[in-house]
Coordinates of C-alpha atoms in Angstrom, one line a residue:
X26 CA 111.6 79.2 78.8
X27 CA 115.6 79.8 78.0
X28 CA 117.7 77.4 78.9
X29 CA 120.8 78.6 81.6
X30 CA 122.9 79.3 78.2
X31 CA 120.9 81.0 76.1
X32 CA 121.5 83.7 74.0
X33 CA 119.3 87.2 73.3
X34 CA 119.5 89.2 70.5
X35 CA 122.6 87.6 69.2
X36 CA 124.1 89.4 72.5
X37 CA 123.5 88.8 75.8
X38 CA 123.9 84.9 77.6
X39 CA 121.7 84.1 80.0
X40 CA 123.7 82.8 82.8
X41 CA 121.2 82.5 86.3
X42 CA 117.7 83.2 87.1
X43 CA 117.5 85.7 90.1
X44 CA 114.4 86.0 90.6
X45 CA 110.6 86.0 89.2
X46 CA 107.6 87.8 89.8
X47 CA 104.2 88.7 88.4
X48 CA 105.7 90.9 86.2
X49 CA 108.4 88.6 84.5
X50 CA 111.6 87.0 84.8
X51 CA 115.1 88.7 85.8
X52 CA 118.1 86.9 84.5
X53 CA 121.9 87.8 85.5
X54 CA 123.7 87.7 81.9
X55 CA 126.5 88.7 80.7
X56 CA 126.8 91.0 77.3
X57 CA 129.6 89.2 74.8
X58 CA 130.0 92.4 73.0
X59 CA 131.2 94.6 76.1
X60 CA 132.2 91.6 78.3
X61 CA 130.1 92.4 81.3
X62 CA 127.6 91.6 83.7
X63 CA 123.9 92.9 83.2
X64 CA 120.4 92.2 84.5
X65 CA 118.1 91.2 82.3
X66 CA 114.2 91.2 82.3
X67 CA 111.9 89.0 80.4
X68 CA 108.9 90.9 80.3
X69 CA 105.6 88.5 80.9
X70 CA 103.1 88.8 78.4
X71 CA 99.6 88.4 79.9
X72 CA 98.2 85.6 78.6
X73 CA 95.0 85.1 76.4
X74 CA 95.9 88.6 73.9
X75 CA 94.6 88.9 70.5
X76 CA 97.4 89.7 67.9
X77 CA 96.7 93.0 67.7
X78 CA 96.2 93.7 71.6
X79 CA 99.5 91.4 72.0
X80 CA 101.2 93.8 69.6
X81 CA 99.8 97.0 71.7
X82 CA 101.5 95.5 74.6
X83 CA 104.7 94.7 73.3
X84 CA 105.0 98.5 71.7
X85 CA 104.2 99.8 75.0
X86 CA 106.5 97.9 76.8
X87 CA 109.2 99.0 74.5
X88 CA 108.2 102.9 74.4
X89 CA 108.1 102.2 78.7
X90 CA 111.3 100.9 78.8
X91 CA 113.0 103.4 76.5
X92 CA 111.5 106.4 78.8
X93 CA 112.7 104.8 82.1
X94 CA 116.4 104.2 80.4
X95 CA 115.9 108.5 79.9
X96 CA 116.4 108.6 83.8
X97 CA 119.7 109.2 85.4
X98 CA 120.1 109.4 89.3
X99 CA 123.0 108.0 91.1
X100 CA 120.0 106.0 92.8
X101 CA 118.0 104.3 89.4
X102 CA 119.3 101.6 88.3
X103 CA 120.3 102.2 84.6
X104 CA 117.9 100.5 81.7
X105 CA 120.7 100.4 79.1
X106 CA 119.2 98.4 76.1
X107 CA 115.2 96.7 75.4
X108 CA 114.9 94.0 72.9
X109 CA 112.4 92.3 71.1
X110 CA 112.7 88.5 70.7
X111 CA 110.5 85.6 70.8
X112 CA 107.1 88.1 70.7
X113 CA 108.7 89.3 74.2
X114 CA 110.2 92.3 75.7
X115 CA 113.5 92.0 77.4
X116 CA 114.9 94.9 79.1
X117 CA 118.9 95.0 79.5
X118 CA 119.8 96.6 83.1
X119 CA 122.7 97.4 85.2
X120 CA 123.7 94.0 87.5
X121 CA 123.7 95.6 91.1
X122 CA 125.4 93.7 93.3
X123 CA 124.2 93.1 96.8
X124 CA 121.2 92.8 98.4
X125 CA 117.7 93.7 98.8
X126 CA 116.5 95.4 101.4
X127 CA 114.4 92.7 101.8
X128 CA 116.4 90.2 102.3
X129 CA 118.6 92.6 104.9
X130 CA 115.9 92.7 107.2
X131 CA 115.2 88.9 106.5
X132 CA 119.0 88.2 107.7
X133 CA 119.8 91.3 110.4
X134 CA 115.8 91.9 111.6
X135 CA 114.7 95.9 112.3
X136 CA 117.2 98.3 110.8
X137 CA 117.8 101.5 112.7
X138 CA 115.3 104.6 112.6
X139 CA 118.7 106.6 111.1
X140 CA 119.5 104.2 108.4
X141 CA 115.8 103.6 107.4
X142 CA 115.4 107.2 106.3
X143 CA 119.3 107.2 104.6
X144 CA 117.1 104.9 102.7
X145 CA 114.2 106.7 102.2
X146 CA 115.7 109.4 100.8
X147 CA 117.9 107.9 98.2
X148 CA 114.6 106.1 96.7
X149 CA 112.8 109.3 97.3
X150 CA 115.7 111.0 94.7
X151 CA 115.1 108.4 92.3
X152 CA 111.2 108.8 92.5
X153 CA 111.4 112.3 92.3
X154 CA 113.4 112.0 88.9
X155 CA 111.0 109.7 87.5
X156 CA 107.6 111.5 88.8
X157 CA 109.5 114.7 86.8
X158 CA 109.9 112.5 83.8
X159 CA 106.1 111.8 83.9
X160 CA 106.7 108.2 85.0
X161 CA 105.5 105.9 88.1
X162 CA 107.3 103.0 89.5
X163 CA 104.4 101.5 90.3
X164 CA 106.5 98.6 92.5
X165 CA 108.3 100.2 95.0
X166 CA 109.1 97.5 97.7
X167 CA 111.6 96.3 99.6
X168 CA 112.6 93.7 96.7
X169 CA 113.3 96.3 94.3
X170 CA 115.2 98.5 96.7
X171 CA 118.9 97.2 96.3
X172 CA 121.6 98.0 98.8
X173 CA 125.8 98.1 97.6
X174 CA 128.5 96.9 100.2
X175 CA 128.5 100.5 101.4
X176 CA 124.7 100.9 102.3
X177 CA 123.8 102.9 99.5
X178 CA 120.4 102.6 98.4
X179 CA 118.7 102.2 94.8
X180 CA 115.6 101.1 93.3
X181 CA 115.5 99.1 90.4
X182 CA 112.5 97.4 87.8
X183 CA 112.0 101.0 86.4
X184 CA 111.6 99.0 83.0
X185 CA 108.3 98.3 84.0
X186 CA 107.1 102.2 84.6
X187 CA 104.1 103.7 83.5
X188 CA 103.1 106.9 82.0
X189 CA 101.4 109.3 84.9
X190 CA 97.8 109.8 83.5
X191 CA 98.1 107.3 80.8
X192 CA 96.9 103.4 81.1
X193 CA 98.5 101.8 83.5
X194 CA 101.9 99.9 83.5
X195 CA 103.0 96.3 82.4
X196 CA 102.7 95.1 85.7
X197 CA 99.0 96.0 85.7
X198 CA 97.5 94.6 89.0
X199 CA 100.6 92.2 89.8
X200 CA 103.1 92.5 92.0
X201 CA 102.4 92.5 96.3
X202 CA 99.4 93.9 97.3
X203 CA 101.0 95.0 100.9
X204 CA 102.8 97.3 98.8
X205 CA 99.9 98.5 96.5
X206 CA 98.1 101.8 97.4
X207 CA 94.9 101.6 97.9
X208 CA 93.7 103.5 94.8
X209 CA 95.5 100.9 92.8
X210 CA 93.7 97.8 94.1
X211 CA 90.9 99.7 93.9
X212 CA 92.1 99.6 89.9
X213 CA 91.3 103.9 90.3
X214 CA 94.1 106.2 88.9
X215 CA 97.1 106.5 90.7
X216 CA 100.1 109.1 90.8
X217 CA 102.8 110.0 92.6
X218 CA 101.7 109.6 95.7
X219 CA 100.6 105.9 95.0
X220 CA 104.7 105.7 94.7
X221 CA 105.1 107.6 98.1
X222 CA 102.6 105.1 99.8
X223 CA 104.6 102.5 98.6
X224 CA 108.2 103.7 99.7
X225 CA 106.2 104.4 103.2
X226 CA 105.3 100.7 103.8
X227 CA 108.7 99.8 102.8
X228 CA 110.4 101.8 105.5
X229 CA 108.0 100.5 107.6
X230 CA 108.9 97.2 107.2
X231 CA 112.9 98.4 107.5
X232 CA 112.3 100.0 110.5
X233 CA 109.8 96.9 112.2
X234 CA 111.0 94.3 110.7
X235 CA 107.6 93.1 108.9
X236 CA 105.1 94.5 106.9
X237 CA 102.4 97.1 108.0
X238 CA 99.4 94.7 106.1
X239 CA 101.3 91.7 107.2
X240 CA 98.4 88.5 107.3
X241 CA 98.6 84.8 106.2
X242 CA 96.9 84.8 102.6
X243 CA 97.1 87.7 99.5
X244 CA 93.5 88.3 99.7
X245 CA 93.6 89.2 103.7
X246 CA 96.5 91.6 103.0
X247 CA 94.7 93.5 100.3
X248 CA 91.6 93.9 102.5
X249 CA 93.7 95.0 105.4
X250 CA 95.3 97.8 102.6
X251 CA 92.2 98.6 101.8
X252 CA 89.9 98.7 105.4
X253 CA 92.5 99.0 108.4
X254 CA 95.3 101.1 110.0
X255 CA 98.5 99.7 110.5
X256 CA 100.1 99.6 113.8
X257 CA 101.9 102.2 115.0
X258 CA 105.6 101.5 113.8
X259 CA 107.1 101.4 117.9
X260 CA 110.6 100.5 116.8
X261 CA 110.5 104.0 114.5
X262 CA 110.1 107.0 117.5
X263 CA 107.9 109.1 117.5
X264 CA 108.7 111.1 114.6
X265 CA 109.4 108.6 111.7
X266 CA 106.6 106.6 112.9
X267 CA 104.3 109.6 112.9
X268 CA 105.7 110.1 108.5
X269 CA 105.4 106.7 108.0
X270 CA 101.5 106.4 109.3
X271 CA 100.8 109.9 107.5
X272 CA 102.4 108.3 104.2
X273 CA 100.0 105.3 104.3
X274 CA 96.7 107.5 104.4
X275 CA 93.5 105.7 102.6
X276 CA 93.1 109.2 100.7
X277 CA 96.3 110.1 98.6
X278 CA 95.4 114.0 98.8
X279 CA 96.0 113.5 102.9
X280 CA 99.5 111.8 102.3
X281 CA 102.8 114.3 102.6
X282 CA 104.1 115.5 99.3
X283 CA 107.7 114.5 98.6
X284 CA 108.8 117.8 99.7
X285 CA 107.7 117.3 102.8
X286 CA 109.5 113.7 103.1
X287 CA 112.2 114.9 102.3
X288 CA 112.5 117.4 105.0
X289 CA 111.8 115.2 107.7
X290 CA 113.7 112.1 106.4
X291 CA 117.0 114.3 106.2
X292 CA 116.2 115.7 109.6
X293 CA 116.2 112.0 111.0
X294 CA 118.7 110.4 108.9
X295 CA 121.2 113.5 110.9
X296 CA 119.5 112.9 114.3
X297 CA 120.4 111.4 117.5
X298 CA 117.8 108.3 118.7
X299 CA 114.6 110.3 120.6
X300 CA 114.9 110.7 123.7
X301 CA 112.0 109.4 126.2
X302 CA 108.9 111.3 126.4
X303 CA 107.5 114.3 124.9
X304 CA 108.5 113.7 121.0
X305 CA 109.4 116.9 118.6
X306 CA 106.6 116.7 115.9
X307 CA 106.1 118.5 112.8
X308 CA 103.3 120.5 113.9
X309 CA 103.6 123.4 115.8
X310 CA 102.1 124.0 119.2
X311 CA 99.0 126.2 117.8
X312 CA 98.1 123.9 115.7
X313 CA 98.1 120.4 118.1
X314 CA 94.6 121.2 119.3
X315 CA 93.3 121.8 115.7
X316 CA 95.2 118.7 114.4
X317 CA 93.4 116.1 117.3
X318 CA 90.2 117.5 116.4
X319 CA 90.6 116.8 112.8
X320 CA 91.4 113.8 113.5
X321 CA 94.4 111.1 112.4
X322 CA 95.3 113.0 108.9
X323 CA 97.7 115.4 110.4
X324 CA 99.6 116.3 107.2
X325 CA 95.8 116.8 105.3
X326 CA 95.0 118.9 108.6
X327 CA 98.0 121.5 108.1
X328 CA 97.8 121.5 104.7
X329 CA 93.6 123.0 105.1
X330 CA 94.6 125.4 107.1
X331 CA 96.5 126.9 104.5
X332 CA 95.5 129.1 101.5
X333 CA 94.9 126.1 99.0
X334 CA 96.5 126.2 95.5
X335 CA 94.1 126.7 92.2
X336 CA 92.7 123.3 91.5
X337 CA 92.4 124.4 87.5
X338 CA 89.9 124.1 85.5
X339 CA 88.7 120.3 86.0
X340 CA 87.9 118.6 88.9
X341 CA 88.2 115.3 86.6
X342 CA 89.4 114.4 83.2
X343 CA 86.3 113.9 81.0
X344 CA 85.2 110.5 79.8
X345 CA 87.4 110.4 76.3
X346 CA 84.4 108.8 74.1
X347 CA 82.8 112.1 74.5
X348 CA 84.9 114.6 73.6
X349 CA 85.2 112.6 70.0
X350 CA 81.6 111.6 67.7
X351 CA 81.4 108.1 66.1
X352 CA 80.8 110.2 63.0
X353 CA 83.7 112.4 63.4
X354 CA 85.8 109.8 63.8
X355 CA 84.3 107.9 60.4
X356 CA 85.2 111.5 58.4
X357 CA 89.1 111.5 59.6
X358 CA 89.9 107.8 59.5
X359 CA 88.2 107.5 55.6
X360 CA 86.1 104.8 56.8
X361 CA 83.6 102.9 59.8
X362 CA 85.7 102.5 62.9
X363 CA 84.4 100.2 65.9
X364 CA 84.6 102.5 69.2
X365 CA 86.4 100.7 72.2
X366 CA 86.9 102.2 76.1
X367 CA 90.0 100.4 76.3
X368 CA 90.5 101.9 79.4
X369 CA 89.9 104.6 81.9
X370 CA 91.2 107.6 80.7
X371 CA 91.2 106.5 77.0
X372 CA 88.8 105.7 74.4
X373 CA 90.1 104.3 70.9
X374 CA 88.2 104.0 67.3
X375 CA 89.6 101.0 65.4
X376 CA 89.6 99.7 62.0
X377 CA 90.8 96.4 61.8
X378 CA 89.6 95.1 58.2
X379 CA 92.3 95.8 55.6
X380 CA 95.2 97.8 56.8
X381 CA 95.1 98.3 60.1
X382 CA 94.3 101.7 61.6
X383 CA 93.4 103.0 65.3
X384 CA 92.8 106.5 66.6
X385 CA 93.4 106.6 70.1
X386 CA 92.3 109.7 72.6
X387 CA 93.8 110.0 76.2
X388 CA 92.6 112.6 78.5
X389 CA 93.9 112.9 82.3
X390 CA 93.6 115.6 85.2
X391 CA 96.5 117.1 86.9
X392 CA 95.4 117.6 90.7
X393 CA 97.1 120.3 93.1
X394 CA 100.7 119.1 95.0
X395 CA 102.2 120.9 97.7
X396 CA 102.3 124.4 97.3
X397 CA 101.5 124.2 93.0
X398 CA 98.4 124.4 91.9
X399 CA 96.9 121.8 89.1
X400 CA 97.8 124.0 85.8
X401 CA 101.5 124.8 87.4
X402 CA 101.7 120.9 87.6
X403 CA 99.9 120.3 84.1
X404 CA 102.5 122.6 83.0
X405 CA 105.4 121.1 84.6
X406 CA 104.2 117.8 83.3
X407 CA 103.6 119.5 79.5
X408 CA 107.5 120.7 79.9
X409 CA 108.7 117.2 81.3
X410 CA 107.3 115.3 78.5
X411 CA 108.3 118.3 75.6
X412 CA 111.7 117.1 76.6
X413 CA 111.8 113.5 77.2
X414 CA 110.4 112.7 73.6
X415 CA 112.5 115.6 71.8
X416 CA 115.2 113.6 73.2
X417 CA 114.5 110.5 72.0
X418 CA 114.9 112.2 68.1
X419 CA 117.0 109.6 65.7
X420 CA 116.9 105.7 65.1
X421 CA 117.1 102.7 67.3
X422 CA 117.2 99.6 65.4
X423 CA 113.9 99.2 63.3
X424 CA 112.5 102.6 64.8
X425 CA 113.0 106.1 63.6
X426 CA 111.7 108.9 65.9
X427 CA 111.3 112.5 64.3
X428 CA 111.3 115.6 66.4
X429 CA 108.8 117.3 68.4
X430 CA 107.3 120.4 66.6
X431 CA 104.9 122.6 68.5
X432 CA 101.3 122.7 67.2
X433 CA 99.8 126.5 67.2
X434 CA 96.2 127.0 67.9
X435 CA 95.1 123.9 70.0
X436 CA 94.1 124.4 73.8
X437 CA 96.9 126.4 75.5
X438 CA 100.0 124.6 74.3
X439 CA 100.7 121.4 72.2
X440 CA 103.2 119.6 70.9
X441 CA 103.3 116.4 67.6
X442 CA 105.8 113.6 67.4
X443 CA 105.9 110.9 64.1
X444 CA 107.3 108.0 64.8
X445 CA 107.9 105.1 62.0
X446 CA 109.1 101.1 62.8
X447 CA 110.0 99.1 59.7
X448 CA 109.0 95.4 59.4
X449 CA 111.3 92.8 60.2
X450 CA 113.6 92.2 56.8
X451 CA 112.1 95.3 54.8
X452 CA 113.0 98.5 54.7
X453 CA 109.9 99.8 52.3
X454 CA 107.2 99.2 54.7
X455 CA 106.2 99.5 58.5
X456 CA 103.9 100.9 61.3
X457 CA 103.6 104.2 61.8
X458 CA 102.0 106.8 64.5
X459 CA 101.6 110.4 64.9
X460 CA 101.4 111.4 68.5
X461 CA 99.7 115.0 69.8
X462 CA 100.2 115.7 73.2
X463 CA 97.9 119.4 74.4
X464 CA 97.3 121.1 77.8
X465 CA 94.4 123.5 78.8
X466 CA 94.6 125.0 82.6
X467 CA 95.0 121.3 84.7
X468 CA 93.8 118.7 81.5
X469 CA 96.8 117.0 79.3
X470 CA 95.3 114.9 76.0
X471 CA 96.7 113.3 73.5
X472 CA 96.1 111.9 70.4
X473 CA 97.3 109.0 68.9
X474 CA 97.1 108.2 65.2
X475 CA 98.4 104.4 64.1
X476 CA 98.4 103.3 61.0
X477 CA 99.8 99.7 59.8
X478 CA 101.0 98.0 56.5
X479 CA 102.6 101.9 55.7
X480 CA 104.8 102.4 52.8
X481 CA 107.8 104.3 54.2
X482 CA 107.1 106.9 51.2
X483 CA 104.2 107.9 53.1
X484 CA 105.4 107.5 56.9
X485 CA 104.3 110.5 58.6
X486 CA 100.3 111.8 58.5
X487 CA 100.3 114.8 61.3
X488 CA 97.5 116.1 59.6
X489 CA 94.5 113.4 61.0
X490 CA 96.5 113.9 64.3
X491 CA 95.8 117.3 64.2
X492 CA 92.4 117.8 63.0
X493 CA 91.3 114.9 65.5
X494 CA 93.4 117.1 68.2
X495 CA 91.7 120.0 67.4
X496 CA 88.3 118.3 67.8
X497 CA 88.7 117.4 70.8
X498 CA 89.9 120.6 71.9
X499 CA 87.1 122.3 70.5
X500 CA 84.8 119.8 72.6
X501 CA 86.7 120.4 76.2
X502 CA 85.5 123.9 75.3
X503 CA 81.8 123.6 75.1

């Protein structure tokens, strides 16, 4: 553990700890070359990792910090700089002063039904940017929702993001399961609205002053996340209680979209208190009757009486070790690869005797939101992601990132990236991968091709990238 003066990356002195949590260590520093204040995050490592799958971590943890220091919205807290030091990841941050929202409602008690969803919507914004980045939070609470001296509201810990339909994020399982969807203790894939579940037991706790799942021990609180209704939020009215509940539906399809929050959070942050009595509701008076009968999922009730979007082609991603043969595999890689279903979503063939080499397939399903269908938001995803990596063209330190070229003739669209990262005092060798990204109607894949010991001759191989891609294209279809 650093000591209170030391110093990262030749850079940045660690001053204070501020806090800790499952998913590292935040430390208020201060950067000698630009004489100011800065947050930084020291990334825990999980323990027990082979080399190899310590090495996976720590890449991933640098490529998900560098996407979540792409966003920019007056309510994200900035990711300015990531390191690599002492086999960690440190993330460098903006230093927010002021407090959490947590420890607001720890000092002052229930805040006010207005300023809750003044709130709401400034962390909706900066979900909103990230979901349309392709990432999730994945630990929106009341910690990580920082208010300034004037109220303003705005989430930080983005350095520990994840990509949506990818394997999940550095925090993996930690962090506060009151705050955890469902589908994520369930350890099932999770989206954007696994975000908007979280933001909707934050405001409940803004607005009641404790947590929907509160209980005595973790393990009760899960449970209750995972097997009860929370009680109705009184202190919220009618109508922001009414969001809030609908937010923290056990099914994510029967949660509002983000469009909808919005809408009814700007129409409360405006409003007067409720008056006593009959509340105005969302629904309109020809649909009440329907929306009792249907039950407690109001917002899933409105949203079936509508003409529902195209789904797209999948109703589920396919399981990745099939759309590639152990022999296929063999052929492109030049020798016998071990297969390994790393995780849901992704199946990898690895070669680990002599220079190390890993071919990695990712497949994930884009499901219907609001009024787009899956393929609109496959596409809007394909678009989001075309542009985050062409922007992250040039070199950072030890890395050099090439362009994005578009690939003709696989699935509907795709798009290849080579990336190369010298080793540490050489510049002749390194690691280097070859990244595919497709989409067919509602299914993004991608290929990865990694390669270590490379000479830097020889950095880029798109041409195993794109035969594999094309492979497994070619196997979707059948």
């Amino acid at each position: 553990m650093p000591h209170d003066l030391y110093l990262l990356a030749g850079r940045y002195r660690l001053i204070e700890r501020l806090g800790q949590g499952g998913a590292g260590t935040v430390w208020r520093a201060i950067d000698e070359m630009l004489d100011r204040q800065v947050a930084v995050k020291q990334v825990r490592v999980p323990e027990g990792l082979t080399p190899h799958e310590r090495a996976q971590f720590t890449g991933r943890a640098i490529h998900e910090a560098r996407s979540a220091g792409r966003l920019r919205d007056p309510a994200i807290v900035v990711v300015h700089d990531v390191v690599l030091e002492g086999h960690q990841p440190w993330i460098i941050m903006d230093l927010v002063t002021g407090r959490s929202l947590d420890q607001l409602v720890k000092e002052r008690g229930p805040l006010p039904p207005g300023a809750v969803a003044g709130i709401g919507l400034r962390v909706l914004s900066a979900l909103e940017v990230a979901h349309a980045h392709g990432l999730l939070h994945q630990d929106v609470k009341p910690g990580n929702i920082l208010l300034d001296a004037d109220g303003s509201a705005m989430l930080t810990d983005f350095g520990i993001a994840a990509p949506m339909g990818g394997p999940g994020g550095l925090a993996g399982s930690a962090g506060s399961p009151g705050y955890m969807a469902p589908e994520r203790l369930n350890e099932q894939p999770s989206g954007p609205a696994s975000d908007l579940w979280s933001l909707g037991a934050s405001l409940y706790t803004a607005v009641e002053g404790r947590a929907p799942f509160e209980r005595d021990l973790p393990a009760a609180v899960a449970a209750a996340v995972l097997l009860h209704e929370p009680p109705f939020p009184a202190r919220a009215g009618r109508r922001l209680g009414g969001l809030l509940m609908a937010m923290l539906a056990k099914n994510p399809a029967a949660r509002p979209t983000a469009p909808q929050i919005r809408q009814e959070l700007t129409a409360l942050a405006g409003a007067a208190p409720e008056p006593r009595g009959r509340p105005r509701w969302l629904l309109p008076a020809a649909l009440a009757a329907a929306v009792v009968l249907l039950g407690a999922g109001g917002w899933y009730a409105v949203s079936a009486l509508r003409p529902q979007p195209d789904t797209g082609r999948y109703a589920a991603a396919p399981d990745p070790c099939t759309l590639l043969s152990d022999a296929q595999a063999e052929e492109l890689m030049k020798v016998t690869p071990v297969r390994n279903a790393s995780r849901p979503g992704e199946c990898q063939w690895i070669v680990r005797e002599g220079p190390g080499r890993t071919l990695t397939v990712r497949a994930w399903a884009e499901k219907p939101d609001g009024d787009l269908g899956g393929p609109q938001v496959a596409q809007r995803r394909f678009a989001s992601e075309k542009a985050t990596r062409a922007a992250g063209k040039g070199q950072e330190g030890r890395d050099v990132r090439g362009g994005v070229s578009e690939v003709p003739g696989i699935a509907e669209s795709a798009i290849l990236q080579n990336s190369f990262t010298f080793y540490i005092n050489t510049n002749k060798s390194g690691r280097s991968d070859s990244v595919l990204l497709f989409r067919t109607s509602n299914l993004l894949g991608e290929v990865v091709w990694h390669r270590d010991d490379v000479p830097a001759s020889r950095a880029a191989d798109k041409e195993t990238a794109v035969a594999a891609a094309r492979l497994v294209a070619a196997a979707l279809n059948r």
